[in-house]
XYZ file of N, CA and C in Angstrom:
462
model
N 0.828 -0.801 -0.014
C 0.062 0.069 -0.025
C 0.795 1.152 -0.031
N 0.150 2.312 -0.547
C 1.061 3.764 -0.649
C 0.964 4.011 0.524
N 2.305 4.738 1.202
C 2.811 5.721 2.535
C 1.348 7.174 2.748
N 0.885 7.130 3.877
C -0.547 7.490 3.421
C 0.258 8.989 4.365
N 1.021 9.597 3.691
C 1.773 10.314 4.256
C 0.829 11.936 3.141
N 0.569 13.128 3.316
C -0.254 13.710 3.043
C 0.956 14.789 2.613
N 0.853 15.034 0.829
C 1.917 16.458 0.621
C 0.724 16.927 -0.577
N 0.673 18.294 -0.408
C 0.286 19.033 -1.376
C 1.176 19.614 -2.508
N 0.773 20.081 -3.070
C 1.442 20.717 -3.834
C 0.373 21.649 -4.904
N 1.061 22.541 -5.336
C 0.474 23.747 -5.677
C 0.199 24.129 -7.012
N -0.277 24.211 -7.819
C -0.837 24.254 -9.276
C -1.305 25.272 -9.661
N -0.264 26.045 -10.280
C -1.058 27.648 -9.996
C -2.239 28.053 -9.546
N -1.994 28.496 -7.677
C -2.969 28.800 -7.214
C -3.902 27.676 -6.485
N -3.656 26.520 -7.172
C -4.493 25.505 -6.339
C -4.245 24.729 -5.823
N -4.687 24.354 -4.813
C -3.627 23.205 -3.676
C -4.528 21.759 -3.763
N -3.256 20.671 -4.632
C -3.863 19.465 -5.087
C -3.666 18.851 -4.114
N -4.556 17.390 -3.581
C -3.265 17.123 -2.260
C -3.482 15.411 -2.621
N -2.439 15.384 -2.874
C -2.173 13.792 -3.935
C -2.380 12.666 -2.732
N -2.467 12.520 -1.765
C -3.264 11.495 -0.322
C -4.633 11.160 -1.567
N -5.521 12.062 -1.368
C -6.736 11.497 -2.018
C -6.558 11.052 -3.560
N -5.759 11.652 -4.379
C -5.514 11.021 -5.736
C -4.347 9.187 -5.472
N -4.474 9.094 -4.591
C -3.248 7.922 -4.267
C -4.176 6.696 -3.567
N -5.318 7.318 -3.146
C -6.462 6.138 -3.050
C -7.331 5.929 -3.800
N -7.315 7.014 -4.151
C -8.638 6.330 -5.746
C -7.973 5.979 -6.243
N -6.110 5.501 -6.964
C -5.822 5.056 -7.867
C -6.044 3.236 -7.026
N -5.213 3.271 -5.730
C -5.663 1.906 -5.003
C -7.131 0.997 -5.542
N -7.749 2.353 -4.919
C -9.235 1.748 -5.121
C -9.123 0.628 -6.464
N -8.921 1.707 -7.648
C -10.065 1.589 -9.169
C -8.774 -0.031 -9.230
N -7.189 0.232 -8.955
C -6.932 -1.452 -9.025
C -7.515 -2.250 -8.334
N -7.946 -2.373 -6.902
C -8.275 -3.242 -6.466
C -9.994 -3.532 -7.087
N -10.686 -2.895 -7.549
C -11.527 -2.999 -7.840
C -11.635 -4.128 -9.204
N -10.364 -4.365 -9.879
C -10.085 -3.875 -11.444
C -9.286 -5.800 -11.607
N -8.695 -6.195 -10.288
C -8.189 -7.160 -9.976
C -9.075 -8.333 -10.127
N -8.526 -9.325 -10.947
C -9.442 -10.349 -11.047
C -10.341 -10.302 -11.753
N -11.310 -9.114 -12.289
C -13.142 -9.262 -13.513
C -11.594 -9.318 -14.727
N -10.222 -8.971 -14.861
C -9.759 -8.989 -16.319
C -9.732 -10.128 -17.343
N -10.417 -11.092 -16.567
C -10.777 -12.506 -17.823
C -12.790 -12.433 -18.690
N -12.363 -11.321 -19.907
C -13.814 -10.984 -20.067
C -14.583 -12.197 -20.449
N -14.006 -13.582 -20.569
C -15.101 -14.543 -21.038
C -15.449 -15.223 -19.612
N -14.748 -15.250 -18.598
C -15.494 -15.444 -17.929
C -16.859 -14.538 -17.646
N -17.966 -15.273 -17.089
C -19.020 -14.478 -16.558
C -20.279 -15.960 -15.121
N -20.807 -15.374 -14.389
C -21.181 -16.371 -13.474
C -22.016 -17.858 -14.578
N -22.488 -17.089 -15.290
C -23.670 -18.220 -16.024
C -22.048 -19.585 -16.642
N -21.156 -18.856 -16.829
C -20.268 -20.414 -17.034
C -19.190 -20.585 -15.906
N -20.056 -20.845 -14.212
C -19.854 -21.374 -13.460
C -20.596 -22.628 -13.542
N -19.713 -23.433 -13.536
C -20.885 -24.970 -13.010
C -21.861 -24.855 -11.756
N -22.249 -25.100 -11.524
C -22.904 -25.684 -10.350
C -22.874 -26.597 -9.847
N -22.902 -26.376 -8.552
C -22.224 -27.893 -7.973
C -23.402 -29.230 -7.561
N -23.330 -29.172 -7.734
C -24.820 -30.962 -8.026
C -25.174 -31.430 -6.297
N -26.394 -31.380 -6.113
C -27.478 -31.183 -5.298
C -26.132 -32.846 -4.697
N -26.341 -32.925 -3.626
C -25.706 -34.368 -3.070
C -27.097 -35.250 -2.816
N -26.280 -36.660 -3.854
C -27.553 -37.928 -3.788
C -27.592 -38.415 -2.295
N -29.207 -38.098 -2.496
C -29.697 -38.588 -0.737
C -29.030 -40.784 -1.099
N -28.988 -41.087 0.531
C -28.764 -42.025 0.926
C -29.817 -43.127 1.050
N -29.310 -44.379 1.034
C -30.615 -45.292 1.111
C -32.027 -44.809 2.196
N -31.118 -44.669 2.933
C -32.301 -44.599 4.369
C -32.457 -42.862 4.233
N -32.538 -42.393 3.967
C -33.295 -41.131 3.024
C -33.800 -40.812 2.296
N -33.744 -41.744 1.381
C -34.647 -42.491 0.073
C -35.633 -42.740 0.974
N -35.437 -43.849 2.153
C -36.135 -44.858 2.435
C -37.432 -43.291 3.310
N -37.131 -42.409 4.526
C -37.585 -42.253 5.095
C -38.239 -40.971 4.117
N -37.432 -40.566 2.660
C -38.734 -39.354 2.037
C -39.974 -40.719 1.874
N -39.695 -42.084 1.341
C -40.411 -42.410 0.756
C -41.902 -42.512 1.896
N -41.463 -42.924 3.593
C -42.827 -42.842 3.810
C -42.828 -41.431 4.217
N -42.530 -40.178 4.620
C -42.867 -38.848 4.094
C -43.736 -38.967 2.944
N -43.309 -39.113 1.745
C -44.442 -38.880 1.052
C -45.989 -40.062 0.951
N -45.416 -41.081 1.341
C -46.699 -42.057 1.387
C -48.033 -41.473 2.942
N -47.555 -40.429 4.262
C -47.995 -40.578 4.971
C -48.228 -39.041 4.052
N -47.966 -38.643 3.565
C -49.001 -36.740 3.361
C -49.779 -37.184 1.994
N -49.517 -38.541 1.303
C -50.581 -38.681 0.540
C -52.063 -39.497 0.831
N -51.202 -39.851 1.913
C -53.076 -40.056 3.321
C -53.715 -39.202 3.803
N -52.834 -38.196 3.973
C -53.201 -37.289 4.804
C -54.839 -36.433 3.651
N -53.898 -36.195 2.161
C -54.674 -35.725 1.794
C -55.955 -36.429 0.672
N -55.430 -37.841 1.005
C -57.247 -38.591 0.920
C -57.124 -38.694 2.175
N -57.651 -38.198 2.841
C -57.895 -38.164 4.276
C -59.060 -37.661 4.519
N -58.505 -36.519 3.640
C -59.289 -34.983 3.423
C -60.078 -34.817 2.541
N -61.017 -35.698 1.555
C -61.541 -35.855 0.404
C -60.466 -36.018 -0.656
N -58.930 -35.679 -0.596
C -59.281 -35.543 -2.425
C -58.639 -36.891 -3.016
N -58.693 -37.074 -4.312
C -58.375 -37.938 -4.734
C -56.833 -38.600 -4.920
N -56.651 -39.749 -5.028
C -55.058 -40.231 -4.761
C -54.827 -39.434 -6.060
N -55.294 -39.442 -7.010
C -54.134 -38.668 -8.208
C -53.803 -37.326 -8.088
N -54.984 -36.299 -7.342
C -54.457 -34.989 -6.999
C -53.947 -35.186 -5.880
N -53.590 -35.598 -5.197
C -52.805 -36.055 -3.727
C -51.360 -36.612 -4.109
N -51.007 -37.397 -4.680
C -49.472 -37.970 -5.636
C -49.185 -36.913 -6.351
N -49.807 -36.311 -6.976
C -49.344 -34.630 -7.416
C -49.565 -33.800 -6.739
N -50.065 -33.195 -5.729
C -49.752 -32.259 -5.020
C -48.121 -32.650 -3.880
N -48.565 -33.788 -3.164
C -47.369 -34.247 -3.123
C -45.557 -34.165 -3.307
N -45.707 -34.535 -4.489
C -44.688 -34.667 -5.546
C -44.265 -33.311 -6.003
N -45.155 -32.046 -5.803
C -44.727 -31.180 -6.440
C -43.815 -30.285 -5.134
N -44.906 -30.391 -4.000
C -44.695 -30.158 -2.498
C -42.987 -30.454 -2.411
N -42.959 -31.669 -2.483
C -41.132 -32.166 -2.284
C -40.471 -31.673 -2.947
N -40.478 -31.592 -4.399
C -39.954 -31.487 -5.559
C -38.983 -30.146 -5.096
N -39.598 -29.672 -4.616
C -39.513 -28.331 -4.453
C -39.094 -27.773 -3.227
N -37.672 -28.081 -3.133
C -36.621 -28.630 -1.714
C -36.372 -27.161 -0.737
N -36.780 -26.003 -1.098
C -36.946 -24.676 -0.291
C -38.186 -24.348 -0.011
N -39.267 -25.336 0.000
C -40.964 -25.393 0.537
C -40.999 -26.397 1.651
N -40.454 -27.323 1.061
C -40.572 -28.918 1.804
C -38.900 -29.059 2.444
N -38.035 -28.184 2.918
C -36.899 -28.539 3.410
C -37.654 -29.205 5.079
N -37.990 -28.116 5.500
C -38.527 -27.426 6.883
C -38.877 -28.739 7.104
N -40.327 -28.792 6.536
C -40.951 -30.326 7.210
C -40.278 -31.226 6.770
N -39.686 -31.452 5.994
C -38.999 -33.081 5.806
C -37.810 -33.047 7.314
N -37.109 -32.077 7.237
C -36.634 -32.465 8.283
C -36.979 -32.400 9.659
N -38.401 -31.421 9.662
C -38.863 -31.992 10.879
C -39.599 -33.309 11.365
N -40.408 -34.044 9.922
C -40.279 -35.513 10.108
C -39.384 -36.365 10.361
N -38.066 -35.921 9.272
C -36.520 -36.752 9.816
C -36.488 -36.737 11.768
N -36.521 -36.117 12.477
C -36.042 -35.815 13.589
C -37.178 -36.466 14.377
N -38.423 -36.876 13.975
C -40.155 -37.362 14.746
C -39.308 -38.522 14.187
N -39.267 -38.765 13.143
C -39.110 -40.402 13.180
C -37.807 -40.807 13.801
N -36.655 -40.377 13.786
C -35.500 -40.326 14.492
C -35.609 -40.645 16.107
N -36.491 -39.536 16.342
C -36.535 -39.890 17.655
C -37.490 -40.935 18.264
N -38.199 -41.457 17.374
C -39.215 -42.351 17.850
C -38.607 -44.388 17.447
N -37.580 -44.021 16.421
C -37.125 -45.670 16.106
C -35.048 -45.315 15.014
N -34.669 -44.827 16.221
C -33.637 -44.908 16.489
C -32.654 -45.756 15.821
N -32.931 -46.985 16.108
C -32.131 -48.622 15.363
C -32.821 -49.087 14.576
N -33.781 -48.701 14.600
C -35.184 -49.663 14.135
C -35.750 -51.318 15.099
N -34.390 -50.800 15.946
C -34.827 -52.518 16.314
C -34.750 -52.140 18.242
N -35.338 -50.770 18.479
C -35.341 -50.499 20.058
C -36.445 -51.354 20.808
N -37.309 -51.488 19.944
C -38.335 -53.352 21.052
C -37.563 -54.095 21.481
N -36.875 -54.788 20.144
C -36.552 -55.780 20.968
C -35.149 -55.502 21.642
N -34.035 -54.538 21.554
C -33.581 -54.054 22.854
C -34.171 -54.090 23.697
N -34.771 -53.237 23.919
C -35.893 -52.914 25.082
C -36.802 -54.149 25.723
N -37.213 -55.775 24.895
C -37.154 -56.450 25.468
C -36.403 -57.219 25.836
N -35.671 -57.300 25.512
C -34.492 -57.856 26.232
C -33.419 -57.772 27.369
N -33.503 -56.348 27.421
C -32.761 -55.853 28.151
C -33.663 -55.792 29.321
N -35.272 -55.644 29.095
C -35.544 -56.022 30.685
C -35.900 -57.517 31.078
N -35.510 -58.267 29.911
C -35.561 -59.373 30.299
C -34.660 -59.887 31.290
N -33.558 -58.983 30.646
C -32.327 -59.575 31.409
C -31.747 -58.772 33.119
N -32.632 -58.057 32.943
C -32.415 -57.166 34.152
C -33.791 -57.712 34.958
N -34.371 -58.913 34.443
C -35.669 -58.580 35.471
C -34.974 -60.327 35.636
N -34.674 -61.128 34.944
C -33.796 -62.678 35.031
C -32.169 -62.053 35.807
N -31.809 -61.351 36.025
C -30.624 -60.746 37.194
C -31.526 -60.488 38.749
N -32.522 -59.699 38.428
C -32.820 -59.375 39.879
C -32.917 -60.989 40.466
N -34.397 -61.638 39.429
C -34.449 -63.263 40.261
C -33.192 -64.355 41.043
N -32.713 -63.924 39.700
C -30.935 -64.752 40.211
C -30.143 -64.145 41.771
N -30.229 -62.762 41.865
C -30.035 -62.174 43.515
C -31.321 -62.298 43.880
N -32.018 -63.052 43.895
C -33.462 -62.992 44.846
C -33.175 -64.487 45.235
N -33.050 -65.225 44.077
C -32.983 -66.716 45.118
C -31.621 -66.807 45.628
N -30.536 -66.242 45.516
C -29.613 -66.385 45.952
C -29.306 -65.891 47.478
N -29.409 -64.873 47.409
C -30.715 -64.167 49.013
C -31.459 -65.026 49.619
N -32.036 -66.022 49.246
C -32.922 -66.597 49.829
C -31.815 -67.409 50.566
N -31.479 -68.414 49.263
C -30.472 -69.607 49.760
C -29.539 -69.316 50.516
N -28.860 -67.729 50.545
C -27.906 -67.746 51.600
C -28.483 -67.309 52.818
N -30.287 -66.985 53.080
C -30.599 -66.966 54.124
C -30.853 -68.140 55.059
N -31.751 -69.464 53.423
C -32.014 -70.716 53.969
C -30.700 -70.963 55.138
N -29.363 -71.217 54.402
C -27.956 -71.712 54.904
C -27.471 -71.065 56.663
N -28.272 -69.760 56.092
C -27.444 -69.142 57.617
C -28.843 -68.596 58.390
N -29.174 -69.875 59.205
C -30.666 -69.051 59.750
C -30.452 -67.830 60.670
N -29.794 -67.260 60.507
C -28.724 -66.440 62.173
C -28.878 -65.195 61.198
N -29.651 -64.933 60.413
C -29.236 -64.233 59.110
C -27.722 -63.006 59.248
N -27.636 -63.572 59.055
C -25.945 -63.079 58.685
C -25.752 -62.564 57.596
N -25.561 -61.592 56.806
C -25.312 -61.201 55.668
C -23.703 -61.510 55.267
N -22.919 -61.926 54.435
C -21.474 -62.001 53.786
C -20.706 -60.743 54.321
N -22.217 -59.641 53.994
C -20.985 -58.032 54.215
C -21.494 -57.587 55.214
N -21.933 -58.262 56.231
C -22.238 -57.563 57.453
C -22.311 -58.782 58.540
N -20.893 -58.193 58.841
C -21.768 -59.114 60.670
C -22.448 -59.469 61.507
């Protein structure tokens, strides 16, 4: 960057400030940097390709699509009309993004792994079995020691 010393020169009784000229020149040079290629334009730049959804995302989107179609049908619309409207809504990512994200979040809360029911039943079985085993061991110990002493308590 040019130095910021202010120097004034006199040209025929008119005082000219060189500092303003230098800052204008710097601004003009900075404005033209990078725009020297007349062939480039915004329309020539390739648009980024949208991300391809995963199989899981496609399955979720299909579930959302079926739910929305059923809602339209329950409101009394024909299946053809419902399908057309839902497809139009889901194809417009600006309009449907918030709704799809909300539905995906709701589905994820209710079904994180897809095997929750099995895991919950297995965990409940193991907890019940462990508690039952502890109670049987306690009753066996009490039967073997009629004075009621517990091994960890004198």
